[in-house]
XYZ file of C-alpha atoms in Angstrom:
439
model
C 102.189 78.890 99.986
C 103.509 80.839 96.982
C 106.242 82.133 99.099
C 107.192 80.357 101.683
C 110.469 81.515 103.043
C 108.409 85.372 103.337
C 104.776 83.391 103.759
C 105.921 81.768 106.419
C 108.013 84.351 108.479
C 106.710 85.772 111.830
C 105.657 89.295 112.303
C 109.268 90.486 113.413
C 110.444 88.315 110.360
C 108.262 91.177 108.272
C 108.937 94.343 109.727
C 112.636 93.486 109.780
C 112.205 92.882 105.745
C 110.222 96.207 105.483
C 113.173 98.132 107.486
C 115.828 96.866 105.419
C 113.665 97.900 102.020
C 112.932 100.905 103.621
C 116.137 101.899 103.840
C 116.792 100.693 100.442
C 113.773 102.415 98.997
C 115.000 106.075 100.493
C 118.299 106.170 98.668
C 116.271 105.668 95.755
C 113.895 108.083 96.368
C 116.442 110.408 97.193
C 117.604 110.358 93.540
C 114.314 112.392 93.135
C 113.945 116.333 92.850
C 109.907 115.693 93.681
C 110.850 113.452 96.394
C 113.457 115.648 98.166
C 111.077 118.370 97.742
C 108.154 116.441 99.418
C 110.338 115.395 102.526
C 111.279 118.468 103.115
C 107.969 119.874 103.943
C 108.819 117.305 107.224
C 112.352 118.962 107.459
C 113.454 115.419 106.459
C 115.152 113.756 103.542
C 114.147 110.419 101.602
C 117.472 109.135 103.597
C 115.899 109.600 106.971
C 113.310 106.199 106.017
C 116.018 104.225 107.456
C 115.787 105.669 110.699
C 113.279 103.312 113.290
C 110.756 106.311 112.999
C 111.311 107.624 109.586
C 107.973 106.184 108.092
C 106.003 107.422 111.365
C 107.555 111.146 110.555
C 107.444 111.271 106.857
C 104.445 113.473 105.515
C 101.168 111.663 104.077
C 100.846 112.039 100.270
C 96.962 113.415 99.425
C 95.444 113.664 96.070
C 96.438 117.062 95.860
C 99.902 116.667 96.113
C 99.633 114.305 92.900
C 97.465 116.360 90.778
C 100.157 119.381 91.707
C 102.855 117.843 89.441
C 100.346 116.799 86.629
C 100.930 115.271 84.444
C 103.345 112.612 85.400
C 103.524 112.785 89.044
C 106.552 111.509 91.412
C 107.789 109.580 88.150
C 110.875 108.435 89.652
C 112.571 107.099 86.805
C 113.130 108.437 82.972
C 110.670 108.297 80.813
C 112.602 106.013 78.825
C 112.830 103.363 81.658
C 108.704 103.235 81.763
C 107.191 100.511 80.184
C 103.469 101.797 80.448
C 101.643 103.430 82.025
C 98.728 102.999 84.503
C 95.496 105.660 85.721
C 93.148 105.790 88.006
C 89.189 105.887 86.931
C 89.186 109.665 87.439
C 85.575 109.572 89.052
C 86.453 113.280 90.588
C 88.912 115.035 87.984
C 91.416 114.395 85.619
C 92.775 109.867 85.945
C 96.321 109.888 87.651
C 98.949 108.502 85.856
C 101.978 105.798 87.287
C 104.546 104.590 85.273
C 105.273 100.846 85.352
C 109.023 99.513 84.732
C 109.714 96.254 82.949
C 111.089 95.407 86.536
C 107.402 96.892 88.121
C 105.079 95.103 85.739
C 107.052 91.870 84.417
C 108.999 91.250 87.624
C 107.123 93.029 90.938
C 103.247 92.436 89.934
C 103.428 88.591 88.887
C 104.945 87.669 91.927
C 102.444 89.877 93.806
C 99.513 88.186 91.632
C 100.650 84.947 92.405
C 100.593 84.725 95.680
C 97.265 86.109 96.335
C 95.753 83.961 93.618
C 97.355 80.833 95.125
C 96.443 81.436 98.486
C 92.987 81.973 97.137
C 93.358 78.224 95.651
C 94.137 79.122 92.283
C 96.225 76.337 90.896
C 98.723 75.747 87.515
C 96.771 74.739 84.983
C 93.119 76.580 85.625
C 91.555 78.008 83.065
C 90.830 81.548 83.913
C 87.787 83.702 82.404
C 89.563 86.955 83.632
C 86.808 89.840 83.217
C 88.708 92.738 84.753
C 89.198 96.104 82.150
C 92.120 96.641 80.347
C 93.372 99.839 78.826
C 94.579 102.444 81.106
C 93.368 100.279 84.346
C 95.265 98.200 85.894
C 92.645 95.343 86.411
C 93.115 92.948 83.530
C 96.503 93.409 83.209
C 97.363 92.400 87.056
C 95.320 89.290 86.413
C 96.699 88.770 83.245
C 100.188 88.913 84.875
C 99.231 86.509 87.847
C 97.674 84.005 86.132
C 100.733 83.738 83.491
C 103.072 83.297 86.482
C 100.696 80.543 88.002
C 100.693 78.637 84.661
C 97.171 79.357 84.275
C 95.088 79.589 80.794
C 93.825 82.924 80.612
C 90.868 83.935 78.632
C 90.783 87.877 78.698
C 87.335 88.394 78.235
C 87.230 91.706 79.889
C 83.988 92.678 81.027
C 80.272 93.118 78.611
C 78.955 90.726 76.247
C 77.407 89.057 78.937
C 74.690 86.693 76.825
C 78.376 85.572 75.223
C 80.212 85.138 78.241
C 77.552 83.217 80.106
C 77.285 80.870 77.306
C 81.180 80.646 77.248
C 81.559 79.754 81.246
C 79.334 76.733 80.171
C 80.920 75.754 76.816
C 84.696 76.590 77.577
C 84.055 74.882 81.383
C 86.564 78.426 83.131
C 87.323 76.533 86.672
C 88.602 80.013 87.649
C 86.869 83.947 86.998
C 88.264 87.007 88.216
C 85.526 90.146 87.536
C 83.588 92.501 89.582
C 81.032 90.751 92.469
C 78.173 92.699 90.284
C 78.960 91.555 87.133
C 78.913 87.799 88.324
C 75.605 87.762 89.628
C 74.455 89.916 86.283
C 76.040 86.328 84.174
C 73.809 84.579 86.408
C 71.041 85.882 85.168
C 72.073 86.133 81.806
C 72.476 82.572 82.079
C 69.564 81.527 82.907
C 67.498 83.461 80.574
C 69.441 80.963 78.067
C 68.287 78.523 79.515
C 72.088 77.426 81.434
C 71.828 76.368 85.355
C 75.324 77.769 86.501
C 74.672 75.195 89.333
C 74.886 72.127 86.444
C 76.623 73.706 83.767
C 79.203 75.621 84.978
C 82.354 73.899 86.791
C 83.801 77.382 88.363
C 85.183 76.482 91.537
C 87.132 80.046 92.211
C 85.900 83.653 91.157
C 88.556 86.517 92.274
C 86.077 89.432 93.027
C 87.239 93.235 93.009
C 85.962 96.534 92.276
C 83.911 97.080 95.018
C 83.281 95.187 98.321
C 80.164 93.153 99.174
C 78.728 92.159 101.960
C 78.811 88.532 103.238
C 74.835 87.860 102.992
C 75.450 89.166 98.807
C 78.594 86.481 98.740
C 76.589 83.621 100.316
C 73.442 84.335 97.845
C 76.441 84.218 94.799
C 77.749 81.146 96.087
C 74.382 79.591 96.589
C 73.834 80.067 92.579
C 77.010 78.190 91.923
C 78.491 74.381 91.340
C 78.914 72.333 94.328
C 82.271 73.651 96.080
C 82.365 77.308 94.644
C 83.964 79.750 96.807
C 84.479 83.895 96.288
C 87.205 85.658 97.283
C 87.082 89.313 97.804
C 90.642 90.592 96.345
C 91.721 94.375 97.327
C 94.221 96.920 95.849
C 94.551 100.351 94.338
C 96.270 101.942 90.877
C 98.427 104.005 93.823
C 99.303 100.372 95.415
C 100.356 98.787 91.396
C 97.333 96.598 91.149
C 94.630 94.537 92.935
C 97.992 93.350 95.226
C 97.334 94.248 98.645
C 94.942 91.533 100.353
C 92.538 88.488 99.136
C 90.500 86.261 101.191
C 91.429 82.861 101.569
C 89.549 79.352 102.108
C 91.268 79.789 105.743
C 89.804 83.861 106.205
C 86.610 83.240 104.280
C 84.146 82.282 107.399
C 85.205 85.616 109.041
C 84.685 87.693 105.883
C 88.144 89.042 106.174
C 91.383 89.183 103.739
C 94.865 88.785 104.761
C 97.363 91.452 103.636
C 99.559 89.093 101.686
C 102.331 91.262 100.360
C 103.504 93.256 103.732
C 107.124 92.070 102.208
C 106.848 94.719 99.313
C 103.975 96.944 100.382
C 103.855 98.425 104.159
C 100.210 98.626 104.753
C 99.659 101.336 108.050
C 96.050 100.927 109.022
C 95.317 104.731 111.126
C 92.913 106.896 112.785
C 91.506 108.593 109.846
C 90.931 111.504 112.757
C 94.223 111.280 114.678
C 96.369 109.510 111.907
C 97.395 106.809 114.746
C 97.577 103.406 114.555
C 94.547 101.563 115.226
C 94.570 98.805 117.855
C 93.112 94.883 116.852
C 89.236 95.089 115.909
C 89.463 98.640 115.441
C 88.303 100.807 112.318
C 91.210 102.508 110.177
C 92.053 104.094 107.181
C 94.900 101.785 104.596
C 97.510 104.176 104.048
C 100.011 102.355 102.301
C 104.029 102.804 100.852
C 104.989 100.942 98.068
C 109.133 100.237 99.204
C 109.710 97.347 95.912
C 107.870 99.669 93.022
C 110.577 101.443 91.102
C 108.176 104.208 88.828
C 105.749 105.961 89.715
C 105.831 104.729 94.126
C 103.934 106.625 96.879
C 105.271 107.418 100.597
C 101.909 106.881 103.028
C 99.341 107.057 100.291
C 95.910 108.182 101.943
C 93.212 105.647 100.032
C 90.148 106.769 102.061
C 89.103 103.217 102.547
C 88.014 102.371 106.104
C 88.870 98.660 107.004
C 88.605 96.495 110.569
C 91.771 95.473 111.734
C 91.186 91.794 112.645
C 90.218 91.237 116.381
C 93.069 88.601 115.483
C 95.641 89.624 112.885
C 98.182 87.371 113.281
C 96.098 84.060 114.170
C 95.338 81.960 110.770
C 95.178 78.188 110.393
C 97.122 78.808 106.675
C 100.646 79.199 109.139
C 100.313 82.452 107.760
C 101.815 84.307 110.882
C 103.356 87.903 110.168
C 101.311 89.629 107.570
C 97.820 90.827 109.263
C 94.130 89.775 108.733
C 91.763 92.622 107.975
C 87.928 92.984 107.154
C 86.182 93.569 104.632
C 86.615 97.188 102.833
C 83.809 99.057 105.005
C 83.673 102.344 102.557
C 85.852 105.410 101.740
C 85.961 108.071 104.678
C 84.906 110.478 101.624
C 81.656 108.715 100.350
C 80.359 108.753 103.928
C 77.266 110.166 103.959
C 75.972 112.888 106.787
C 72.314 112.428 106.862
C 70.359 114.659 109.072
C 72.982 113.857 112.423
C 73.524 109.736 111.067
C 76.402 109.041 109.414
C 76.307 106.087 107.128
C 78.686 104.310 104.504
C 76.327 102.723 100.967
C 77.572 99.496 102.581
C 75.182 99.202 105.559
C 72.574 100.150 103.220
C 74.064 97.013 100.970
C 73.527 95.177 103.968
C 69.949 95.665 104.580
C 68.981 95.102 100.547
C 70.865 91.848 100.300
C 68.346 90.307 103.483
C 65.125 91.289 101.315
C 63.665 88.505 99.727
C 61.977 89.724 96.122
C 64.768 92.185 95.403
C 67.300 92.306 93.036
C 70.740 92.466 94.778
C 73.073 93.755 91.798
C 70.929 96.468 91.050
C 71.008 99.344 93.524
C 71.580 103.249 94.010
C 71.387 105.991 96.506
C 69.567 109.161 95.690
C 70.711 112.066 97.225
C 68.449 115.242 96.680
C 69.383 118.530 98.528
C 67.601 121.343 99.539
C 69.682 124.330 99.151
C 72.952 123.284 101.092
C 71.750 120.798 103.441
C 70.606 117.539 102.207
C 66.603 116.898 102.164
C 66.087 113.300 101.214
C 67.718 110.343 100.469
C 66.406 107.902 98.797
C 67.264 104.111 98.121
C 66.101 102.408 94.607
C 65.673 99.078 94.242
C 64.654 96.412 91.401
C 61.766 93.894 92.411
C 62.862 90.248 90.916
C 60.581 89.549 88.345
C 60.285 85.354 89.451
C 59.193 86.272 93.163
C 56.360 88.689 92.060
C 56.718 90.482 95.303
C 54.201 93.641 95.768
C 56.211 96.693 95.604
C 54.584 98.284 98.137
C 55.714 95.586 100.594
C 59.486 95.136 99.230
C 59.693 99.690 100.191
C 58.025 98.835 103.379
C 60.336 96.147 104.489
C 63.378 98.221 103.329
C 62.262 101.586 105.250
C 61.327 99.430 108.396
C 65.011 97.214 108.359
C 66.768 100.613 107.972
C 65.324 102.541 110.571
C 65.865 99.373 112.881
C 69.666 99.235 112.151
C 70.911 102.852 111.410
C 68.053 104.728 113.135
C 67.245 106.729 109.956
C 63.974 107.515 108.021
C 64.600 106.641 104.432
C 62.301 106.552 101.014
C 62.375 103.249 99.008
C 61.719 103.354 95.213
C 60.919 99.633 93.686
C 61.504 99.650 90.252
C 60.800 96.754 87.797
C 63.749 94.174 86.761
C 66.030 95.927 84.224
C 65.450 99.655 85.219
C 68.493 100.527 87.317
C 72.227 100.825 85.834
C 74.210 97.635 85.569
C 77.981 97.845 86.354
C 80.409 95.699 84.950
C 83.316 97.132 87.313
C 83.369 99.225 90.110
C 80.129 100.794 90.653
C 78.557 104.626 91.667
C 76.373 103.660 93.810
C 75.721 107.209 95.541
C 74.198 109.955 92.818
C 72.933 113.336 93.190
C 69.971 114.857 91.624
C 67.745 117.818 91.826
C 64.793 117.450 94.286
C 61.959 116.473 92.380
């Protein structure tokens, strides 16, 4: 453990940290004209967090209410005191900007980083391809700042050049690579087109995977391409959260496909009805609504990320001695990409699911067509990439898809097999749902 006098603590241990920073976190917020305002839509005051139900009362913050005080929204400190800023991607309207203190991104974040990365088995001394985006995203830098605190040698790569990189994992011998799941399995390839067996020539023993979750069969065929002893951790956080800090998997969660919410101490992670906005009870499907109570700029009060997650059948139960901060699943989708089709609702994931059990197909290189008919949608469609090596008919590799999705979702689907190389390629988070005109 990274941590542990907090790693260690039971869950009454936690939530009596998080009500003594809640408390602490309301005076500041009351310092705020934005933040008075917003409480007061509840009849409360940023004060009233210190009360037992002061969280459970306290309106949710939406995307709306952040692109209503554009551009610098709930910036709780002068502009002076920011260090830099961070955005989100912006995928529907103008990115969101959140300041980051010297306190917020030299102090906060590397202690967050580190103790995800160690439990993940990170250790001093690795040397760390780190292929995460930098700019305005909050990717690179997060890694940057957790492997520095670890004592780690960090190559900031970022992500492209992957005929470069590949060779590099070989040549430079990274023990450690933190990138999207996608863009690992695309170096695999690339790779081997040079004529480099990551099994033989690459020593990574660690990849820190973000961007976008993948299912378990996807992880197992990555791991399967990799040095004796590789494992992939899933690692989960939002710009609203400060980073990629909320919850990794472990080598103790890894089996169950689940991450442990690892920084409970500075982040209060609610996990609610997306319906009812109630907490969810153990094995139960929720939306992460989180309140960041140790961020100084830039914090949110019970963010809404529209990512559905399983609270673990067993939260609290992990061989690690890990005992107070909760076990979750893997991210399941965002309650806004859910797709309605024809009465079946269904998240890209499930269809993820199905691809990644086809032998002959390509499993980085996916998308969902969408085509509508007036207002209601006509078709959907699901493209794939047949592997060039297998040589698998096309014909079959549609059939097989159609047949396994109607089995497990009860939905009539079309399947387009494309040749290797045709579909987009996504070196962080990727689209995987698009909309076009029928044809």
């Amino acid at each position: 453990m990274h941590h542990p006098d907090i790693e260690s603590l039971d869950r009454d241990g936690i939530l009596a940290l998080q009500r003594e920073r809640l408390a602490r976190f309301g005076r500041h917020l009351a310092q705020s004209e934005t933040w008075r305002a917003h409480f007061a839509k509840a009849g409360m005051s940023p004060e009233d967090l210190a009360a037992p139900d002061g969280l459970a009362n306290t309106p949710f913050l939406e995307k709306k209410d952040l692109r209503d005080h554009y551009p610098f929204p709930f910036l709780t400190v002068p502009m002076d005191q920011v260090l830099r800023f961070v955005a989100t991607s912006g995928t529907t309207g103008l990115p969101v900007l959140f300041g980051m203190t010297r306190a917020d991104f030299e102090t906060l974040l590397p202690f967050q980083m580190a103790r995800l990365l160690t439990a993940a088995g990170v250790k001093p001394g690795s040397r760390a391809y780190q292929g995460y985006g930098y700019g305005l995203w909050i990717g690179g830098p997060a890694l940057d700042q957790g492997f520095r605190e670890l004592g780690c040698t960090s190559f900031p790569i970022g992500p492209g050049r992957g005929d470069l990189a590949a060779r590099w994992l070989k040549d430079h011998a990274y023990d450690v690579a933190s990138m999207s799941p996608l863009w690992l399995m695309s170096l695999v390839q690339a790779a081997r087109a040079q004529g480099i067996d990551p099994k033989t020539d690459w020593v990574l023993k660690t990849a820190i995977l973000g961007g976008q979750s993948v299912s378990a069969e996807f992880r197992a065929q990555l791991e399967a391409e990799m040095p004796e002893g590789f494992q992939s951790h899933n690692i989960y956080g939002t710009t609203e959260a400060g980073g990629p800090v909320l919850a990794i998997s472990t080598p103790w969660t890894h089996a169950d496909d689940e991450l442990h919410l690892l920084n409970e101490d500075t982040i209060i992670t609610e996990i609610l009805d997306p319906e009812t906005l109630k907490p969810v009870s153990e094995g139960e499907v929720g939306e992460i609504v989180i309140t960041t109570i140790a961020k100084q700029a830039s914090p949110v009060v019970r963010w809404r990320t529209r990512d559905l997650v399983r609270l673990s059948p067993r939260p609290y139960d992990c061989p690690s001695g890990r005992r107070g901060m909760r076990k979750i699943g893997r991210i399941i989708g965002r309650s806004d990409d859910m797709i309605k089709f024809k009465g079946v609702m269904v998240f890209p994931s499930q269809i993820e699911d199905v691809i990644t059990g086809v032998k002959g197909v390509v499993k980085e290189a996916w998308q969902i067509y969408i085509d509508k008919e007036r207002v209601t949608i006509g078709t959907l469609t699901v493209a794939v990439e047949a592997t060039a090596r297998d040589n698998r008919p096309a014909a079959q590799i549609e059939e097989q898809i159609c047949r396994e999705v109607h089995a497990r979702l009860g939905m009539s689907i079309r399947v387009e097999c494309h040749p290797e190389g045709t579909l987009p390629r996504y070196e962080a988070k990727a689209v995987r749902v698009l909309h076009r005109a029928e044809a």
